[in-house]
Short mmCIF file of C-alpha atoms in Angstrom, two decimals:
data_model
loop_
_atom_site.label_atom_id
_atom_site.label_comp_id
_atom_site.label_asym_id
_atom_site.label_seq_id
_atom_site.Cartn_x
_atom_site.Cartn_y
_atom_site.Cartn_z
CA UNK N 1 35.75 -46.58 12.13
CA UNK N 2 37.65 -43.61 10.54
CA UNK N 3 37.21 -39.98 11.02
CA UNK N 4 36.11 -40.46 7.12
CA UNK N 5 33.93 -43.45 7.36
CA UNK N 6 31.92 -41.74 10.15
CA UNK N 7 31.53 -38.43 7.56
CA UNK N 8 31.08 -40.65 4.68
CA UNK N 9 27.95 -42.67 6.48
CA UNK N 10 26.59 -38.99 8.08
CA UNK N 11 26.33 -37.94 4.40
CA UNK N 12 24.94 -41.22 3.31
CA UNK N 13 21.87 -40.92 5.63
CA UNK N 14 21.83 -37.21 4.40
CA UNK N 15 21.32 -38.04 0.78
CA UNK N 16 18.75 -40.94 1.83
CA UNK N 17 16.74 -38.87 3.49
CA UNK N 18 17.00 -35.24 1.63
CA UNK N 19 17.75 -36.72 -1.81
CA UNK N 20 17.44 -34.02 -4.43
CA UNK N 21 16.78 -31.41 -1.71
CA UNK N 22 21.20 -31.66 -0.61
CA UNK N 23 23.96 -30.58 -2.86
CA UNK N 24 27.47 -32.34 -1.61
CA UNK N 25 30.56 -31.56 -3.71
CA UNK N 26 33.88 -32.55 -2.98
CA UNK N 27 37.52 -31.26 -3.12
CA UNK N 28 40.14 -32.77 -5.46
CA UNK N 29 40.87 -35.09 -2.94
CA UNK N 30 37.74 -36.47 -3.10
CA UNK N 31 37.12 -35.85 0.43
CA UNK N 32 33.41 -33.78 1.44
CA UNK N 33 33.79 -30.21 1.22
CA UNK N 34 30.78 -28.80 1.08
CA UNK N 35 26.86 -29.49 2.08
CA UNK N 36 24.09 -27.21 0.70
CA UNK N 37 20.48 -27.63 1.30
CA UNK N 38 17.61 -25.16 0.92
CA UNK N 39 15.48 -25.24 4.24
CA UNK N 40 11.95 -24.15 4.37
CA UNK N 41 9.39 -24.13 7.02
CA UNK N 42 6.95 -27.79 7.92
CA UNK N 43 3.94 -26.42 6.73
CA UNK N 44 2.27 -30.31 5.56
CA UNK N 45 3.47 -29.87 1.98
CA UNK N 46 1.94 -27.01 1.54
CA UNK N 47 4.26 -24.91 -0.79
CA UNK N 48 2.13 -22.05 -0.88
CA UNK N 49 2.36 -21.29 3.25
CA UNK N 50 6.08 -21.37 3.24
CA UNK N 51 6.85 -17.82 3.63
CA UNK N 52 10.55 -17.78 4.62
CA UNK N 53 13.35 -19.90 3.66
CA UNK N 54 17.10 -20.38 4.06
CA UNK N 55 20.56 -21.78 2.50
CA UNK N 56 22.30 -23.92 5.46
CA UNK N 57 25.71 -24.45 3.49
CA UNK N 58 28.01 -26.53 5.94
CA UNK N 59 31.70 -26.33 5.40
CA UNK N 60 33.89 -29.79 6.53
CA UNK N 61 37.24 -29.57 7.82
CA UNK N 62 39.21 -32.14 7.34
CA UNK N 63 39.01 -33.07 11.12
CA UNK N 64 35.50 -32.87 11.30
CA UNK N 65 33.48 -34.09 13.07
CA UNK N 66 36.18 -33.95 15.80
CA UNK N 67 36.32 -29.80 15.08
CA UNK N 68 32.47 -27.97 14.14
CA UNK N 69 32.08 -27.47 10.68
CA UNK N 70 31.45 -23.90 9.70
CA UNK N 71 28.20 -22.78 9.07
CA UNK N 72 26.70 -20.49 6.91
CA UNK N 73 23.67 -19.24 5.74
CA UNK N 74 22.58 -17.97 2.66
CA UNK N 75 20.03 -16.22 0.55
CA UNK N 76 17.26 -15.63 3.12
CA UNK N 77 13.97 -14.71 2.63
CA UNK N 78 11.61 -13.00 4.55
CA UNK N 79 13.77 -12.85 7.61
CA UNK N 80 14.96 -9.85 9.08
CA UNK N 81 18.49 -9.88 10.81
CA UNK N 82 18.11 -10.52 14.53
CA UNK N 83 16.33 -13.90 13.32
CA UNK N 84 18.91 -14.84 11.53
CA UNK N 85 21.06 -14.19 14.25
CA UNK N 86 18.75 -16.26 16.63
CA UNK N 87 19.26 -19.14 14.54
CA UNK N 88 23.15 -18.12 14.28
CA UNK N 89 23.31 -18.52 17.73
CA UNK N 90 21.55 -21.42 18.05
CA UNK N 91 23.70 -23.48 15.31
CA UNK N 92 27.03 -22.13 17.42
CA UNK N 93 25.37 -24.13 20.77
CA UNK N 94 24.33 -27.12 18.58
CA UNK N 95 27.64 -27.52 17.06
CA UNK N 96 29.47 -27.49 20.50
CA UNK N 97 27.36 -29.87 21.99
CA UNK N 98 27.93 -32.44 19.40
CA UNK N 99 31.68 -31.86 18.64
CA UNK N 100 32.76 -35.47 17.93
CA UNK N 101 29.42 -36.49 16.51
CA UNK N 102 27.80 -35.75 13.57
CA UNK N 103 25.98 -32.98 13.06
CA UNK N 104 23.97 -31.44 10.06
CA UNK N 105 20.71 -33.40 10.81
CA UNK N 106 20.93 -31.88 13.86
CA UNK N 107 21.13 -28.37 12.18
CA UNK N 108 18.86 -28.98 9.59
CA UNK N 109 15.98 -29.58 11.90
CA UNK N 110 16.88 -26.83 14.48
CA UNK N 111 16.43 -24.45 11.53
CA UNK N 112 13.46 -26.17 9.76
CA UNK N 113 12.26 -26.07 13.55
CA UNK N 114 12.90 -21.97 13.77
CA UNK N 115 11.43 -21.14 10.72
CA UNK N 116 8.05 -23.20 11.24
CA UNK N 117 7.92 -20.80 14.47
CA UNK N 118 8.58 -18.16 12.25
CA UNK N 119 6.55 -18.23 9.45
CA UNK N 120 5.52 -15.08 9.34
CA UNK N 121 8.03 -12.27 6.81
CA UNK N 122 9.97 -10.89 10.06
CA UNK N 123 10.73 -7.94 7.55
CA UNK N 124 8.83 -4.97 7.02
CA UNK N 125 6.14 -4.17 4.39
CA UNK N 126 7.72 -1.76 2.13
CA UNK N 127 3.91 0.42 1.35
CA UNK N 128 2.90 1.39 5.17
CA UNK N 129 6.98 0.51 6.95
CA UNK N 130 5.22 -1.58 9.77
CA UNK N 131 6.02 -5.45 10.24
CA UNK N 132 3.27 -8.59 9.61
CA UNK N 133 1.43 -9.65 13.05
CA UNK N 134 -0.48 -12.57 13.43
CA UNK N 135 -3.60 -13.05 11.56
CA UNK N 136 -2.56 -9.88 8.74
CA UNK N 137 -3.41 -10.91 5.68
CA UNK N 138 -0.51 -10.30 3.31
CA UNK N 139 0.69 -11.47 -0.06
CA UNK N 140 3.96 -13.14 -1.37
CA UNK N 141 5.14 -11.60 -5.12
CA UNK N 142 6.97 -13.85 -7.49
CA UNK N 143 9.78 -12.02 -7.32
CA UNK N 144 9.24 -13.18 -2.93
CA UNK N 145 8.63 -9.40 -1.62
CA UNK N 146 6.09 -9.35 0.60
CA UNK N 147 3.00 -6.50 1.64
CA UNK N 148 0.13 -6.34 3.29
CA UNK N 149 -2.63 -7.36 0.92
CA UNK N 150 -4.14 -4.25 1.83
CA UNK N 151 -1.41 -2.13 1.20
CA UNK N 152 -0.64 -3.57 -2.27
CA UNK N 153 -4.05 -3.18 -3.59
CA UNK N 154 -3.64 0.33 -2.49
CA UNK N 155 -1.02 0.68 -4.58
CA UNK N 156 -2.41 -0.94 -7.65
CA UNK N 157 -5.10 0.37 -7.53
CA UNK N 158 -4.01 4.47 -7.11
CA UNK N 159 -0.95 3.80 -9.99
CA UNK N 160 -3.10 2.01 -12.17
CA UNK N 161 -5.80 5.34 -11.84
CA UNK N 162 -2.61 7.28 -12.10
CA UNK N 163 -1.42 5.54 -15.18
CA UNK N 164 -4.76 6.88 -17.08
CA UNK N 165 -5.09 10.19 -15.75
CA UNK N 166 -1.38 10.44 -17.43
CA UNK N 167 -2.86 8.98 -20.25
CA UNK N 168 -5.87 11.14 -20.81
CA UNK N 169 -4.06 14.57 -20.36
CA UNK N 170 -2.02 13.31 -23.62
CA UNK N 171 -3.20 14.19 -27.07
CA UNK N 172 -4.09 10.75 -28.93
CA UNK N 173 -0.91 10.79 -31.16
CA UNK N 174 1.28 10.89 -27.62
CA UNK N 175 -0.65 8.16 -26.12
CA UNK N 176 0.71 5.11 -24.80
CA UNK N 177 -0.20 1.39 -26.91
CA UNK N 178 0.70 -0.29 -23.67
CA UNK N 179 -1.54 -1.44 -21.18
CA UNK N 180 -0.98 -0.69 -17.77
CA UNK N 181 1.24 -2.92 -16.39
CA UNK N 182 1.43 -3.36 -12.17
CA UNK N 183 5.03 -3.45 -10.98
CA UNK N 184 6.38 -4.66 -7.56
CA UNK N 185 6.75 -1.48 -5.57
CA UNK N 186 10.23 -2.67 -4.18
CA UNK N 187 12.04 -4.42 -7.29
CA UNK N 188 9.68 -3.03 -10.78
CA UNK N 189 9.65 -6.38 -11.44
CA UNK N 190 5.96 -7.20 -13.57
CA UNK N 191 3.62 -8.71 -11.35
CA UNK N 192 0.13 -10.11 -11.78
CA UNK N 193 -2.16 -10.08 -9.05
CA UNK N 194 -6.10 -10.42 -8.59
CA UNK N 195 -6.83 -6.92 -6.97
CA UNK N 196 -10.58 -7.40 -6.15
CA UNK N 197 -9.38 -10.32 -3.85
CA UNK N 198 -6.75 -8.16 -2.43
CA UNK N 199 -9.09 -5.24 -1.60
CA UNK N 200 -10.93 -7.52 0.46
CA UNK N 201 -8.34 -7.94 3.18
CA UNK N 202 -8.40 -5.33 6.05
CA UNK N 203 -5.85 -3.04 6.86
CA UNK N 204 -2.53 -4.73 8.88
CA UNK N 205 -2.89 -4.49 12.90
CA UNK N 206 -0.35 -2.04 13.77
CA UNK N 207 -2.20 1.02 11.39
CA UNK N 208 -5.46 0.50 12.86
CA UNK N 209 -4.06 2.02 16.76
CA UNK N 210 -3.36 5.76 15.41
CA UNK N 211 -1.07 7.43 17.49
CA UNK N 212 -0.60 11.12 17.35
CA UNK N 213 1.94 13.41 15.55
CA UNK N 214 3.61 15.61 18.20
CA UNK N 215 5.86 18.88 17.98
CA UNK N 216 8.96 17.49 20.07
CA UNK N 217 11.34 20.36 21.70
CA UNK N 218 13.80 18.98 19.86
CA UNK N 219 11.48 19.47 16.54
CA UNK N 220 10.83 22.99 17.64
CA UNK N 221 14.29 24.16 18.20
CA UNK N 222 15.16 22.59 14.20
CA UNK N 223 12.13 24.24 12.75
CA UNK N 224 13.72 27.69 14.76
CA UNK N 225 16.90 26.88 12.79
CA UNK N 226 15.04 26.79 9.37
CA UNK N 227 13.21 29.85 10.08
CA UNK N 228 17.00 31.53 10.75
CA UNK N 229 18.22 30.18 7.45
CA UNK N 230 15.05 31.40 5.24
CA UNK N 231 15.72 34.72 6.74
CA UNK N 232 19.27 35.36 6.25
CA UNK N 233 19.54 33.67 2.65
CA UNK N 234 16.06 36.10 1.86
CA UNK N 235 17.81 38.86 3.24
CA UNK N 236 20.72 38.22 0.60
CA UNK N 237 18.49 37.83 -2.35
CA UNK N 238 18.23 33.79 -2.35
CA UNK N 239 15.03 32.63 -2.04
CA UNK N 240 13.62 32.16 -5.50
CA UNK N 241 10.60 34.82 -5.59
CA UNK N 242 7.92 32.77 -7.36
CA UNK N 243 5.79 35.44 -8.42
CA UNK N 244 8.48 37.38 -9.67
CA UNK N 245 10.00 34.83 -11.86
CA UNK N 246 6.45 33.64 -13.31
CA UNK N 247 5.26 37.47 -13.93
CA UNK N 248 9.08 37.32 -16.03
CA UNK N 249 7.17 36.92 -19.58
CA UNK N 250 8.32 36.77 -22.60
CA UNK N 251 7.88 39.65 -25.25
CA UNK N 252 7.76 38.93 -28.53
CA UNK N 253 8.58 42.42 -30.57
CA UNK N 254 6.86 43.18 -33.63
CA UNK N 255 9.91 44.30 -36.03
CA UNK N 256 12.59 41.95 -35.26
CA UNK N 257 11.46 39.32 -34.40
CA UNK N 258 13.88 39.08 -31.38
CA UNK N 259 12.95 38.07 -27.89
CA UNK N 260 13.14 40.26 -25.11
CA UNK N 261 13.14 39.35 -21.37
CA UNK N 262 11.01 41.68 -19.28
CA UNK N 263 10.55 41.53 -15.48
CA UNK C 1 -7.79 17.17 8.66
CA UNK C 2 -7.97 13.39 8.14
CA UNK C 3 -5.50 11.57 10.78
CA UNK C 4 -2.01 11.90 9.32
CA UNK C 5 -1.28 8.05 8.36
CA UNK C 6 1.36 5.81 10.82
CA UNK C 7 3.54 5.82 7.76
CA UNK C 8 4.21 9.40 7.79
CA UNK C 9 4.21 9.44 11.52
CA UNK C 10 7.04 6.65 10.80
CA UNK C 11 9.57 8.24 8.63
CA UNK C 12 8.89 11.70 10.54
CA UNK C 13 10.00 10.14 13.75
CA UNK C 14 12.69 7.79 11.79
CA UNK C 15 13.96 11.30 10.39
CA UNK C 16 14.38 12.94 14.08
CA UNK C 17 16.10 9.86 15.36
CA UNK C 18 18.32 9.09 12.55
CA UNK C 19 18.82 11.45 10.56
CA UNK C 20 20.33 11.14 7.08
CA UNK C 21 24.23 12.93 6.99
CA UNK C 22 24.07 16.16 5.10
CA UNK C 23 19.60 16.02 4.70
CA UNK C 24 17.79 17.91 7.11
CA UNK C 25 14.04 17.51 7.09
CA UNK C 26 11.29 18.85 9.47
CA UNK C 27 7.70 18.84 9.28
CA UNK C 28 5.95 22.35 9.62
CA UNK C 29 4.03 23.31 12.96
CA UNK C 30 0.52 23.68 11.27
CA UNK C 31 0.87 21.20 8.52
CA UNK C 32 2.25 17.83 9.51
CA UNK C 33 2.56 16.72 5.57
CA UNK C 34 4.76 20.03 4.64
CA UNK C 35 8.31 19.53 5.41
CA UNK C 36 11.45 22.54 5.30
CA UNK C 37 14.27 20.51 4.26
CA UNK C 38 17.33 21.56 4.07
CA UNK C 39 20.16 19.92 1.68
CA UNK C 40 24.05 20.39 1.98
CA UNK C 41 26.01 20.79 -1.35
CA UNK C 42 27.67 17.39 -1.84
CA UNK C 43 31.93 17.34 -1.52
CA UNK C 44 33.79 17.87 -4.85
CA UNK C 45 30.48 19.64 -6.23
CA UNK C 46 30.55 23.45 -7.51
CA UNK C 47 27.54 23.26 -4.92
CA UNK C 48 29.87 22.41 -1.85
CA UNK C 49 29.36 24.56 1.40
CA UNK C 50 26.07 25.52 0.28
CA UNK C 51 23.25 24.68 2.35
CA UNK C 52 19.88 24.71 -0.06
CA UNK C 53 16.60 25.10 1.46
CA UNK C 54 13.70 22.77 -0.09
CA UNK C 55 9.82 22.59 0.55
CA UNK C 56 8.47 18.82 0.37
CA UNK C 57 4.99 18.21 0.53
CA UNK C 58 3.59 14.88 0.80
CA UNK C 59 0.12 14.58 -1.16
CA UNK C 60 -3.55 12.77 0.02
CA UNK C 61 -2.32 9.76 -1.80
CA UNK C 62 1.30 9.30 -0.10
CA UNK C 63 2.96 7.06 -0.32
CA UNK C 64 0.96 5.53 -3.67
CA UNK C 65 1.88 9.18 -5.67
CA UNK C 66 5.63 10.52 -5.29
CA UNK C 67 5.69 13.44 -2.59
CA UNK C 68 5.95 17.68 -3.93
CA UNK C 69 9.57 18.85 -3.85
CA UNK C 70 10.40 22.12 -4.81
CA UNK C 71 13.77 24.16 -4.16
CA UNK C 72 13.26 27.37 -2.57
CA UNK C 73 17.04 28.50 -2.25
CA UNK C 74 18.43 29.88 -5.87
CA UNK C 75 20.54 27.20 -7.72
CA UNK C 76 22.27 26.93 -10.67
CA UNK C 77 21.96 23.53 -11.76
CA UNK C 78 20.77 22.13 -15.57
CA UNK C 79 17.89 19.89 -13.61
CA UNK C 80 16.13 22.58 -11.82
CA UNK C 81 14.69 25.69 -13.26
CA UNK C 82 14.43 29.52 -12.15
CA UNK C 83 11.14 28.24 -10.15
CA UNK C 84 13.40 25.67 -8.23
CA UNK C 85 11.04 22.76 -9.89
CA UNK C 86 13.46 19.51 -9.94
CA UNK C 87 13.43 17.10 -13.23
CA UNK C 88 13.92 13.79 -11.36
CA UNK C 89 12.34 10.17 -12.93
CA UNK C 90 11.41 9.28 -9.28
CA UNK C 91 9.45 12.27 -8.78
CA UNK C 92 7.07 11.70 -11.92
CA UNK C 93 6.79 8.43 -13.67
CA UNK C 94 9.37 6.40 -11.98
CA UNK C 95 7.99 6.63 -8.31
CA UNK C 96 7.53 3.89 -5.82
CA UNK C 97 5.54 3.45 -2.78
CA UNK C 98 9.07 1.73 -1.81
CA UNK C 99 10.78 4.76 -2.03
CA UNK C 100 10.39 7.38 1.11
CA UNK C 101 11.49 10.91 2.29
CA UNK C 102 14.61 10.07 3.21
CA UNK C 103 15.59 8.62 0.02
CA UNK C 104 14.28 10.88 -2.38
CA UNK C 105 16.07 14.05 -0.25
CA UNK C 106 19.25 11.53 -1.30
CA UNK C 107 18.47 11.57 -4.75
CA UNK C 108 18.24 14.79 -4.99
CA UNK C 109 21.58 15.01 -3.36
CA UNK C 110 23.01 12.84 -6.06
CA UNK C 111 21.45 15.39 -8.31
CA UNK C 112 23.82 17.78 -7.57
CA UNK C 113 26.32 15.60 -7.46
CA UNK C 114 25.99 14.59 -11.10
CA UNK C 115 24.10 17.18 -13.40
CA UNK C 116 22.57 15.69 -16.09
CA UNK C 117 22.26 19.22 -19.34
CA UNK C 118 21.07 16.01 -22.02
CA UNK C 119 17.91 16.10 -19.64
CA UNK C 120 17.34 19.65 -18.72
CA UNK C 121 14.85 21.00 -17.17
CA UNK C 122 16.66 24.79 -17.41
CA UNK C 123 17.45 24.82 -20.69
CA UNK C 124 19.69 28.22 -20.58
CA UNK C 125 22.02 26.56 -18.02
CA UNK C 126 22.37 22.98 -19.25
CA UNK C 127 23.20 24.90 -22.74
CA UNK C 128 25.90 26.33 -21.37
CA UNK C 129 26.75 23.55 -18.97
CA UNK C 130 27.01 21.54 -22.55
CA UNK C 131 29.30 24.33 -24.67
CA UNK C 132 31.13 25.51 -21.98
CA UNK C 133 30.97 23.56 -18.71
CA UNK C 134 34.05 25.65 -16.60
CA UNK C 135 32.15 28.55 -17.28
CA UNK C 136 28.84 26.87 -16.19
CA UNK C 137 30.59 25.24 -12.70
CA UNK C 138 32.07 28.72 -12.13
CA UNK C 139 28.16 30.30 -12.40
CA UNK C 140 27.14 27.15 -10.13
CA UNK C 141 29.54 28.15 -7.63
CA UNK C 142 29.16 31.55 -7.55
CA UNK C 143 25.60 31.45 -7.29
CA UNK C 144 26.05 28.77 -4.37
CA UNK C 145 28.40 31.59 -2.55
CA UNK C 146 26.17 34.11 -3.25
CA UNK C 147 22.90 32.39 -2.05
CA UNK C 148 23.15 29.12 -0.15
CA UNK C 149 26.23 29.91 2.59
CA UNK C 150 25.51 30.65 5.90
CA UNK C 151 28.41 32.89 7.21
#
């Protein structure tokens, strides 16, 4: 069999098994180029508990598979980088150990396999900065940003309470026709989510075990160089006096009607 | 005082460890939300060399409403007015929970970078940063000789 015939039957069994789920497109030559499949997580169909994903996009050489392929991946989702790289790594050993045989099932399931361990947003949550442990509750947007479900019901509901003290300092002509519209904290793109059912969740693991601000040396020694500054830029006049300025009024004479600036 | 929140804790420590190039920010002694910041004048600015002192002061509701940022070194700058109050969308209306210390301090930075008189919040200097903008750079720098460098 030919180094072709080999790739041409690895892709076969690809496309029988993947179907829609692989892209292959091929040079002029009609040879393989490229492979492109979106992987997500084994979660028994259910879409709604995938909470990462990844683009494998495999790269033939014209020798392959008697050279590895190169190996990319794309788009990632809820991942932060040293996953990625974990899974980087891994692909590099899989490839070597089946130079001469074929090998993007192989991948495929090694990452399917990594993210199913990883179904959990590796990244942080962008309201409170701490990651997702096991058993937080947290919530997915449409636009696939993720926070605690705690922490975006927070935010909902103090900008939506924002929104309408805004609202009510305005005089009625000024006011606002639209509604108040929630807005993912990381991208403003709209968002729609059920906040009663989100203020139900508790707070993520990490913020419950406080842990104390403390006044470093290191702190003191900067807060010493502030202090210097203030003083020698007051000493010159710098420091905007705020009294001063706001006791500046504005005198309106009687005759002229001109404006006079008094301090 | 209520425990200051692991968030705040976060970017404080985040802020000693790395800090951002040309933003100094450090929380008060007595007041762990109050912060003396202190800003360089960007390159290629009439505000270059200068180094501006700020007060930042995050509120109850940080991170959900935008933090208090005030300047407390003079400036002459079309955006922020004799009281050193800033006119900045991400400090009103366009805030986000998303956004932190850190990056507002950089906005602000980019401020003075790139004056903006058709939104002023000083209406005396963007006037005359609009007729006559030499003349209004010359003021800026001047006033950033006479005020914000440390000798």
């Amino acid at each position: 069999m030919s180094l072709n015939e080999s790739v041409q039957e690895e892709l076969e069994v690809l496309e029988a098994i993947l179907m829609d789920d692989i892209t292959i497109s091929y040079d002029e030559k009609n040879r393989p180029e490229i492979v492109k499949t979106t992987i997500f997580p084994s979660t028994a169909d259910e879409v709604d508990k995938q909470y990462v994903c990844v683009t494998l996009e495999v790269n033939l050489p014209e020798t392959y598979p008697d050279c590895e392929p190169s190996v990319q991946l794309k788009n990632p989702r809820g991942l932060d980088e040293s996953t990625i790289n974990n899974i980087q790594k891994a692909i590099k050993d899989k490839c070597m150990e089946f130079l001469g045989q074929p090998v993007i099932y192989e991948l495929i399931e090694l990452i399917r396999e990594s993210l199913t361990e990883s179904n959990l947003p590796t990244c942080q949550c962008a309201v409170c900065l701490y990651g997702f442990s096991e058993g937080d509750i947290f919530t997915k947007t449409t636009c696939f940003h993720y926070f605690h479900s705690y922490c975006l019901a927070n935010h909902l509901v103090i900008t939506k309470r924002l929104f309408q003290e805004e609202q009510d300092k305005l005089p009625a002509w000024q006011k606002s026709v639209k509604e108040f519209q929630a807005s993912c904290p990381v991208c403003r793109e709209s968002i729609s989510c059920d906040v009663e059912e989100l203020k139900s969740a508790l707070p993520p693991k990490d913020l419950e075990s406080a842990q104390h601000f403390q006044v470093t040396s290191d702190l003191k020694k900067l807060q010493e160089d502030m202090r210097q500054l203030f003083i020698y830029q007051k000493n010159k006049g710098g420091i905007i006096d705020i009294e001063a300025e706001e006791n500046k009024l504005l005198l309106i004479t009687a005759g002229d009607g001109d404006s006079v600036e008094v301090s | 005082m209520a425990a200051l929140p692991r968030r705040i804790i976060k970017e404080t420590q985040r802020l000693m460890q790395e800090p951002v190039p040309g933003i100094s920010a450090v929380p008060d002694d007595s007041n762990a939300r109050y912060f003396h910041v202190i800003v360089t004048g960007p390159e290629d600015s009439p505000f270059e060399g200068g180094l501006f002192k700020l007060e930042l002061f995050l509120p109850e509701d940080y991170p959900m409403s935008a933090p208090k940022v005030r300047f407390i070194t003079k400036i002459y700058h079309p955006n922020i007015d004799r009281l050193g109050r800033i006119c900045l969308d991400i400090l009103k209306d366009k805030w986000s929970p998303a956004l932190q210390i850190r990056t507002v301090l950089l906005s602000i930075q980019a401020l003075l970078s790139a004056p903006n008189p058709d939104d002023p919040l000083a209406n005396d200097v963007a006037e005359l940063w609009k007729v006559n903008e030499s003349e209004a750079i010359r003021n800026a720098r001047e006033w950033t000789r006479r005020y914000a460098m440390d000798n």
